[in-house]
Amino acid sequence: MAAANSVVLVVISCCLIAASNAQNIFSPLMLGYYNRPGICNQNPEVIIQKIVNGSVAADRTLAAGLLRMHFHDAFVRGTEASVLLKSPNNDAERNAIPNLSLRGFEVIDAAKAAVEKVCPNVVSCADILALAARDSVVAIGGPWWPVPTGRRDGVQSHANETTDLPPPSANFTQLLSMFQKKNLDKVDLVALSAAHTIGRGHCGAFSSRIYDAAGNNAIDPTLDAAYANKLRGFCPPRDTVTTVEMDPNSSLNFDSHYFQAVLAKQGLFKSDAALLTDAGARSLVQTGASAPIIFKSQFGFSMTKMGRIGVLTGRPGEPPSQIRKQCAFVNP
């Protein structure tokens, strides 16, 4: 037992060291970017955390909303807050079908307004979203992870680019390919899939698994039959509006129960079940289920890594960027 514990501690230490040194591995983001002398009179990260904590205390489900929004932002154009932009023609990312159910925009807007009062034209919406996702997870008992800052905001947002988002119907090969295109690996894929430990999913995203797996009203054989019948009780045929817990009986707590559910064939989406179709991914799922501390450490490291996808910092050759005054609109 002592030897096993030592191995666990070594793995955890490696994950934490890797996360804490992330700013040295990748530039130009840095921890405490806004705390440098002459940048802000108050620490904007504290202001953002206060807004997020108050919002999540009032509605615990917002944690899943903010975490999902950060993921959807990162996978389309990178972590440059394009998901927050509104369009007069309804053709921005937030108007695309995968994003119609995003929640938490009002939290980001409130945090931005609060920060602008004490530190105008300095803190990006992209950084606010990355910090809010982290703080919301911590607020419901999840892990803390370092969020290097210094991002700038993009000035474009296109609904047709949301094809970069992994769909809930994806198989493992498709999932891994989509993650690798964002410089994320198999370990990141499994760790970040566990974000499904919180939140709810729409019936339409998995209805084919409980009604039409083989075109004859059959249940998907990769889904536990008793669980499928329970889902049928929540989701009548052709119901696309009702939502159910993605992690049965544990959707408001950030824990490793998701992995236990996947191993029990109770992953809600086809993409969840797909993790068991690859030997390496299955092993990672088993580790996550049996070693929650290791999972949480890896989740934090993978989130830091995801938060660096496609960042804009104003370097030569980058797409145009700015610090938006309002997160939903490009500056005039």
Coordinates of C-alpha atoms in Angstrom, one line a residue:
M1 CA 0.0 0.0 0.0
A2 CA 2.8 2.4 0.9
A3 CA 4.5 1.7 -2.4
A4 CA 1.3 2.3 -4.3
N5 CA 0.8 5.6 -2.5
S6 CA 4.3 6.7 -3.4
V7 CA 3.6 6.0 -7.1
V8 CA 0.4 8.1 -6.8
L9 CA 2.2 10.9 -5.2
V10 CA 5.0 10.9 -7.8
V11 CA 2.4 11.0 -10.6
I12 CA 0.5 13.9 -8.9
S13 CA 3.7 15.8 -8.3
C14 CA 4.7 15.5 -12.0
C15 CA 1.3 16.7 -13.1
L16 CA 1.4 19.7 -10.8
I17 CA 4.9 20.6 -11.7
A18 CA 4.1 20.4 -15.4
A19 CA 1.0 22.6 -14.8
S20 CA 2.9 25.2 -12.7
N21 CA 5.7 25.4 -15.3
A22 CA 3.3 25.7 -18.2
Q23 CA 4.1 29.4 -18.8
N24 CA 7.7 28.4 -19.3
I25 CA 6.9 25.7 -21.8
F26 CA 4.6 27.9 -23.9
S27 CA 4.9 31.6 -24.4
P28 CA 3.9 34.4 -24.4
L29 CA 1.1 34.0 -21.8
M30 CA 2.1 34.4 -18.2
L31 CA 0.7 33.8 -14.7
G32 CA -0.4 37.1 -13.0
Y33 CA -0.2 39.1 -16.3
Y34 CA -2.5 41.8 -14.9
N35 CA -0.7 42.0 -11.5
R36 CA 2.4 43.6 -13.0
P37 CA 3.2 47.1 -11.8
G38 CA 1.2 49.8 -13.5
I39 CA -1.4 47.5 -15.2
C40 CA -4.3 47.5 -12.7
N41 CA -4.9 49.1 -9.4
Q42 CA -6.8 46.0 -8.2
N43 CA -6.3 42.4 -9.0
P44 CA -8.9 41.6 -11.7
E45 CA -8.6 37.9 -11.1
V46 CA -10.0 38.5 -7.6
I47 CA -12.9 40.5 -9.0
I48 CA -13.7 37.9 -11.6
Q49 CA -13.6 35.1 -8.9
K50 CA -16.0 37.1 -6.7
I51 CA -18.5 37.4 -9.6
V52 CA -18.2 33.8 -10.5
N53 CA -18.5 32.5 -6.9
G54 CA -21.7 34.6 -6.4
S55 CA -23.2 33.4 -9.6
V56 CA -22.5 29.7 -9.0
A57 CA -23.7 30.0 -5.4
A58 CA -27.0 31.2 -6.7
D59 CA -27.2 28.6 -9.5
R60 CA -24.8 25.7 -9.2
T61 CA -25.5 24.5 -12.8
L62 CA -23.7 27.6 -14.1
A63 CA -20.4 25.8 -13.4
A64 CA -21.1 23.4 -16.2
G65 CA -22.2 26.2 -18.5
L66 CA -19.0 28.2 -18.0
L67 CA -16.8 25.2 -18.4
R68 CA -18.5 24.2 -21.6
M69 CA -18.4 27.7 -23.0
H70 CA -14.6 27.8 -22.5
F71 CA -14.2 24.4 -24.3
H72 CA -16.4 25.6 -27.2
D73 CA -14.4 28.8 -27.4
A74 CA -11.1 27.0 -27.5
F75 CA -12.0 24.5 -30.2
V76 CA -13.2 27.1 -32.6
R77 CA -10.5 29.7 -33.6
G78 CA -8.8 29.2 -30.2
T79 CA -9.3 30.9 -26.8
E80 CA -10.0 34.4 -28.1
A81 CA -13.6 34.8 -27.0
S82 CA -15.1 34.5 -30.5
V83 CA -17.9 32.4 -28.9
L84 CA -19.1 35.5 -27.0
L85 CA -19.6 37.7 -30.0
K86 CA -23.1 38.5 -31.2
S87 CA -24.0 39.0 -34.9
P88 CA -26.7 41.2 -36.4
N89 CA -27.2 38.5 -39.0
N90 CA -27.3 35.6 -36.5
D91 CA -24.3 33.9 -38.1
A92 CA -21.8 34.0 -35.2
E93 CA -20.6 31.0 -33.3
R94 CA -23.2 31.4 -30.6
N95 CA -25.9 31.1 -33.2
A96 CA -24.7 27.7 -34.4
I97 CA -26.7 24.7 -33.3
P98 CA -24.1 23.2 -31.0
N99 CA -23.9 26.6 -29.1
L100 CA -27.6 27.4 -28.8
S101 CA -27.7 25.7 -25.4
L102 CA -24.6 27.5 -24.1
R103 CA -25.2 29.2 -20.7
G104 CA -23.3 31.7 -18.6
F105 CA -23.0 34.7 -21.0
E106 CA -24.4 37.0 -18.3
V107 CA -21.7 35.9 -15.8
I108 CA -19.0 36.9 -18.3
D109 CA -20.7 40.2 -19.0
A110 CA -21.0 40.9 -15.3
A111 CA -17.3 40.1 -14.7
K112 CA -16.3 42.3 -17.6
A113 CA -18.3 45.2 -16.4
A114 CA -16.9 44.9 -12.9
V115 CA -13.3 44.8 -14.2
E116 CA -13.8 47.7 -16.6
K117 CA -14.8 49.9 -13.7
V118 CA -11.4 49.5 -12.0
C119 CA -9.1 48.6 -15.0
P120 CA -10.6 49.9 -18.3
N121 CA -9.5 48.6 -21.7
V122 CA -7.0 46.2 -20.2
V123 CA -8.5 42.8 -19.3
S124 CA -9.6 40.7 -22.3
C125 CA -12.9 38.7 -22.5
A126 CA -10.8 35.7 -23.5
D127 CA -9.0 35.8 -20.2
I128 CA -12.2 36.4 -18.3
L129 CA -13.7 33.3 -19.8
A130 CA -10.7 31.2 -19.1
L131 CA -10.5 32.3 -15.5
A132 CA -14.3 32.0 -15.0
A133 CA -14.3 28.4 -16.2
R134 CA -11.5 27.5 -13.7
D135 CA -13.2 29.5 -10.8
S136 CA -16.6 27.9 -11.5
V137 CA -15.1 24.4 -11.2
V138 CA -13.3 25.2 -8.0
A139 CA -16.6 26.7 -6.6
I140 CA -18.3 23.2 -6.8
G141 CA -15.4 21.3 -5.4
G142 CA -13.3 20.7 -8.5
P143 CA -9.6 21.2 -8.9
W144 CA -7.7 24.5 -9.2
W145 CA -5.4 24.9 -12.1
P146 CA -3.1 27.7 -13.2
V147 CA -4.5 30.1 -15.9
P148 CA -1.8 32.1 -17.6
T149 CA -3.2 35.3 -18.9
G150 CA -2.4 37.9 -21.5
R151 CA -4.8 36.8 -24.3
R152 CA -6.4 39.3 -26.6
D153 CA -9.9 39.1 -28.1
G154 CA -10.6 38.1 -31.7
V155 CA -12.7 40.2 -34.0
Q156 CA -14.4 37.4 -36.0
S157 CA -17.0 34.8 -35.3
H158 CA -18.6 32.4 -37.8
A159 CA -21.2 29.8 -37.2
N160 CA -20.0 27.5 -39.9
E161 CA -16.7 27.0 -38.1
T162 CA -18.3 25.2 -35.2
T163 CA -17.7 22.0 -37.2
D164 CA -14.5 21.9 -35.2
L165 CA -16.5 21.0 -32.1
P166 CA -16.5 17.2 -31.3
P167 CA -20.1 16.0 -31.7
P168 CA -21.7 13.7 -29.0
S169 CA -22.1 11.1 -31.8
A170 CA -18.3 10.9 -32.5
N171 CA -16.4 7.6 -32.4
F172 CA -13.0 7.4 -30.8
T173 CA -11.1 7.8 -34.0
Q174 CA -13.0 11.0 -34.8
L175 CA -12.5 12.3 -31.3
L176 CA -8.8 11.7 -31.2
S177 CA -8.4 13.3 -34.6
M178 CA -10.2 16.4 -33.6
F179 CA -8.2 16.7 -30.4
Q180 CA -4.9 16.1 -32.1
K181 CA -5.7 19.0 -34.5
K182 CA -5.7 21.2 -31.5
N183 CA -2.4 19.8 -30.2
L184 CA -4.1 17.8 -27.5
D185 CA -3.4 14.1 -27.0
K186 CA -5.2 10.9 -25.9
V187 CA -4.6 11.7 -22.2
D188 CA -6.1 15.2 -22.7
L189 CA -9.1 13.7 -24.5
V190 CA -10.0 11.3 -21.7
A191 CA -9.4 13.9 -19.0
L192 CA -11.4 16.6 -20.7
S193 CA -14.2 14.2 -21.5
A194 CA -14.7 14.0 -17.8
A195 CA -16.1 17.5 -17.9
H196 CA -19.3 15.6 -18.4
T197 CA -19.2 14.8 -14.7
I198 CA -21.2 18.1 -14.4
G199 CA -24.1 19.4 -16.4
R200 CA -27.0 18.1 -18.4
G201 CA -27.5 16.8 -22.0
H202 CA -30.4 17.3 -24.3
C203 CA -32.4 14.1 -25.3
G204 CA -31.8 14.8 -28.9
A205 CA -28.1 14.4 -28.5
F206 CA -28.4 10.7 -27.5
S207 CA -31.9 9.7 -28.6
S208 CA -30.6 7.4 -31.4
R209 CA -28.9 5.3 -28.6
I210 CA -32.2 4.6 -26.8
Y211 CA -34.6 4.3 -29.7
D212 CA -33.0 3.7 -33.1
A213 CA -29.6 2.2 -32.6
A214 CA -30.2 -0.4 -35.4
G215 CA -33.2 1.2 -37.1
N216 CA -35.7 -0.9 -35.3
N217 CA -36.3 0.8 -32.0
A218 CA -33.3 -1.1 -30.5
I219 CA -31.1 0.1 -27.7
D220 CA -27.4 0.7 -28.3
P221 CA -25.6 -2.4 -27.1
T222 CA -22.9 -0.2 -25.7
L223 CA -25.4 1.4 -23.3
D224 CA -26.6 -0.4 -20.2
A225 CA -30.2 -1.6 -20.9
A226 CA -31.6 -0.7 -17.5
Y227 CA -30.1 2.8 -17.8
A228 CA -31.4 3.1 -21.4
N229 CA -34.9 2.3 -20.2
K230 CA -34.6 4.9 -17.5
L231 CA -33.6 7.4 -20.1
R232 CA -36.6 6.5 -22.2
G233 CA -38.7 7.5 -19.2
F234 CA -37.2 11.0 -19.4
C235 CA -37.1 11.3 -23.1
P236 CA -40.1 10.4 -25.3
P237 CA -39.3 9.7 -29.0
R238 CA -38.4 12.9 -30.9
D239 CA -38.0 14.9 -27.8
T240 CA -35.1 17.3 -28.3
V241 CA -35.8 19.8 -25.5
T242 CA -35.7 17.8 -22.3
T243 CA -32.4 17.5 -20.5
V244 CA -31.0 14.8 -18.3
E245 CA -27.9 14.5 -16.1
M246 CA -24.8 13.6 -18.0
D247 CA -23.4 11.9 -14.9
P248 CA -26.2 10.0 -13.2
N249 CA -27.0 11.3 -9.7
S250 CA -23.8 13.3 -9.6
S251 CA -24.2 16.2 -12.1
L252 CA -23.7 19.0 -9.6
N253 CA -20.5 17.8 -8.1
F254 CA -17.1 17.8 -9.8
D255 CA -15.8 14.3 -9.1
S256 CA -14.5 11.1 -10.8
H257 CA -18.0 9.5 -10.8
Y258 CA -18.1 10.1 -14.6
F259 CA -15.5 7.4 -15.2
Q260 CA -17.4 4.9 -13.0
A261 CA -20.5 5.6 -15.1
V262 CA -18.6 5.1 -18.3
L263 CA -17.2 1.8 -17.1
A264 CA -20.8 0.8 -16.1
K265 CA -21.9 1.5 -19.7
Q266 CA -23.8 4.6 -18.4
G267 CA -22.0 7.2 -20.4
L268 CA -24.8 9.4 -21.9
F269 CA -23.3 10.1 -25.3
K270 CA -21.8 7.8 -27.9
S271 CA -18.6 9.9 -27.5
D272 CA -18.5 8.8 -23.8
A273 CA -18.9 5.1 -24.7
A274 CA -16.2 5.5 -27.3
L275 CA -13.6 5.9 -24.7
L276 CA -13.9 2.2 -24.0
T277 CA -13.2 1.2 -27.6
D278 CA -9.5 2.1 -27.4
A279 CA -7.2 0.1 -25.1
G280 CA -5.2 3.1 -24.0
A281 CA -8.2 5.3 -23.4
R282 CA -10.0 2.5 -21.4
S283 CA -6.9 2.2 -19.2
L284 CA -7.1 5.9 -18.5
V285 CA -10.8 5.7 -17.7
Q286 CA -10.0 2.9 -15.2
T287 CA -7.3 5.0 -13.6
G288 CA -9.6 8.0 -13.4
A289 CA -12.3 5.9 -11.7
S290 CA -9.9 4.4 -9.1
A291 CA -7.6 7.4 -8.5
P292 CA -9.7 10.6 -8.2
I293 CA -6.7 12.7 -7.1
I294 CA -4.7 11.7 -10.2
F295 CA -7.7 12.5 -12.4
K296 CA -8.2 16.0 -11.0
S297 CA -4.5 16.8 -11.4
Q298 CA -4.5 15.7 -15.0
F299 CA -7.8 17.5 -15.7
G300 CA -6.2 20.7 -14.4
F301 CA -3.1 20.2 -16.6
S302 CA -5.2 19.5 -19.7
M303 CA -7.3 22.5 -19.0
T304 CA -4.2 24.7 -18.9
K305 CA -3.1 23.2 -22.1
M306 CA -6.5 23.7 -23.8
G307 CA -6.5 27.3 -22.7
R308 CA -3.5 27.9 -24.9
I309 CA -5.1 26.9 -28.1
G310 CA -5.0 29.6 -30.7
V311 CA -4.3 32.5 -28.3
L312 CA -3.9 36.0 -29.7
T313 CA -1.4 38.3 -28.1
G314 CA -0.8 40.9 -30.7
R315 CA 2.3 39.4 -32.2
P316 CA 3.2 40.1 -35.9
G317 CA 1.5 37.8 -38.3
E318 CA -1.5 37.0 -36.0
P319 CA -5.1 37.7 -37.0
P320 CA -6.4 41.1 -35.9
S321 CA -7.2 41.3 -32.2
Q322 CA -8.2 43.8 -29.5
I323 CA -9.4 44.2 -25.9
R324 CA -13.2 44.4 -26.3
K325 CA -15.1 47.0 -24.2
Q326 CA -18.1 44.6 -24.3
C327 CA -17.6 40.9 -24.7
A328 CA -20.5 40.5 -27.2
F329 CA -19.4 43.2 -29.6
V330 CA -16.2 44.2 -31.5
N331 CA -15.0 47.7 -30.7
P332 CA -16.0 50.3 -33.2

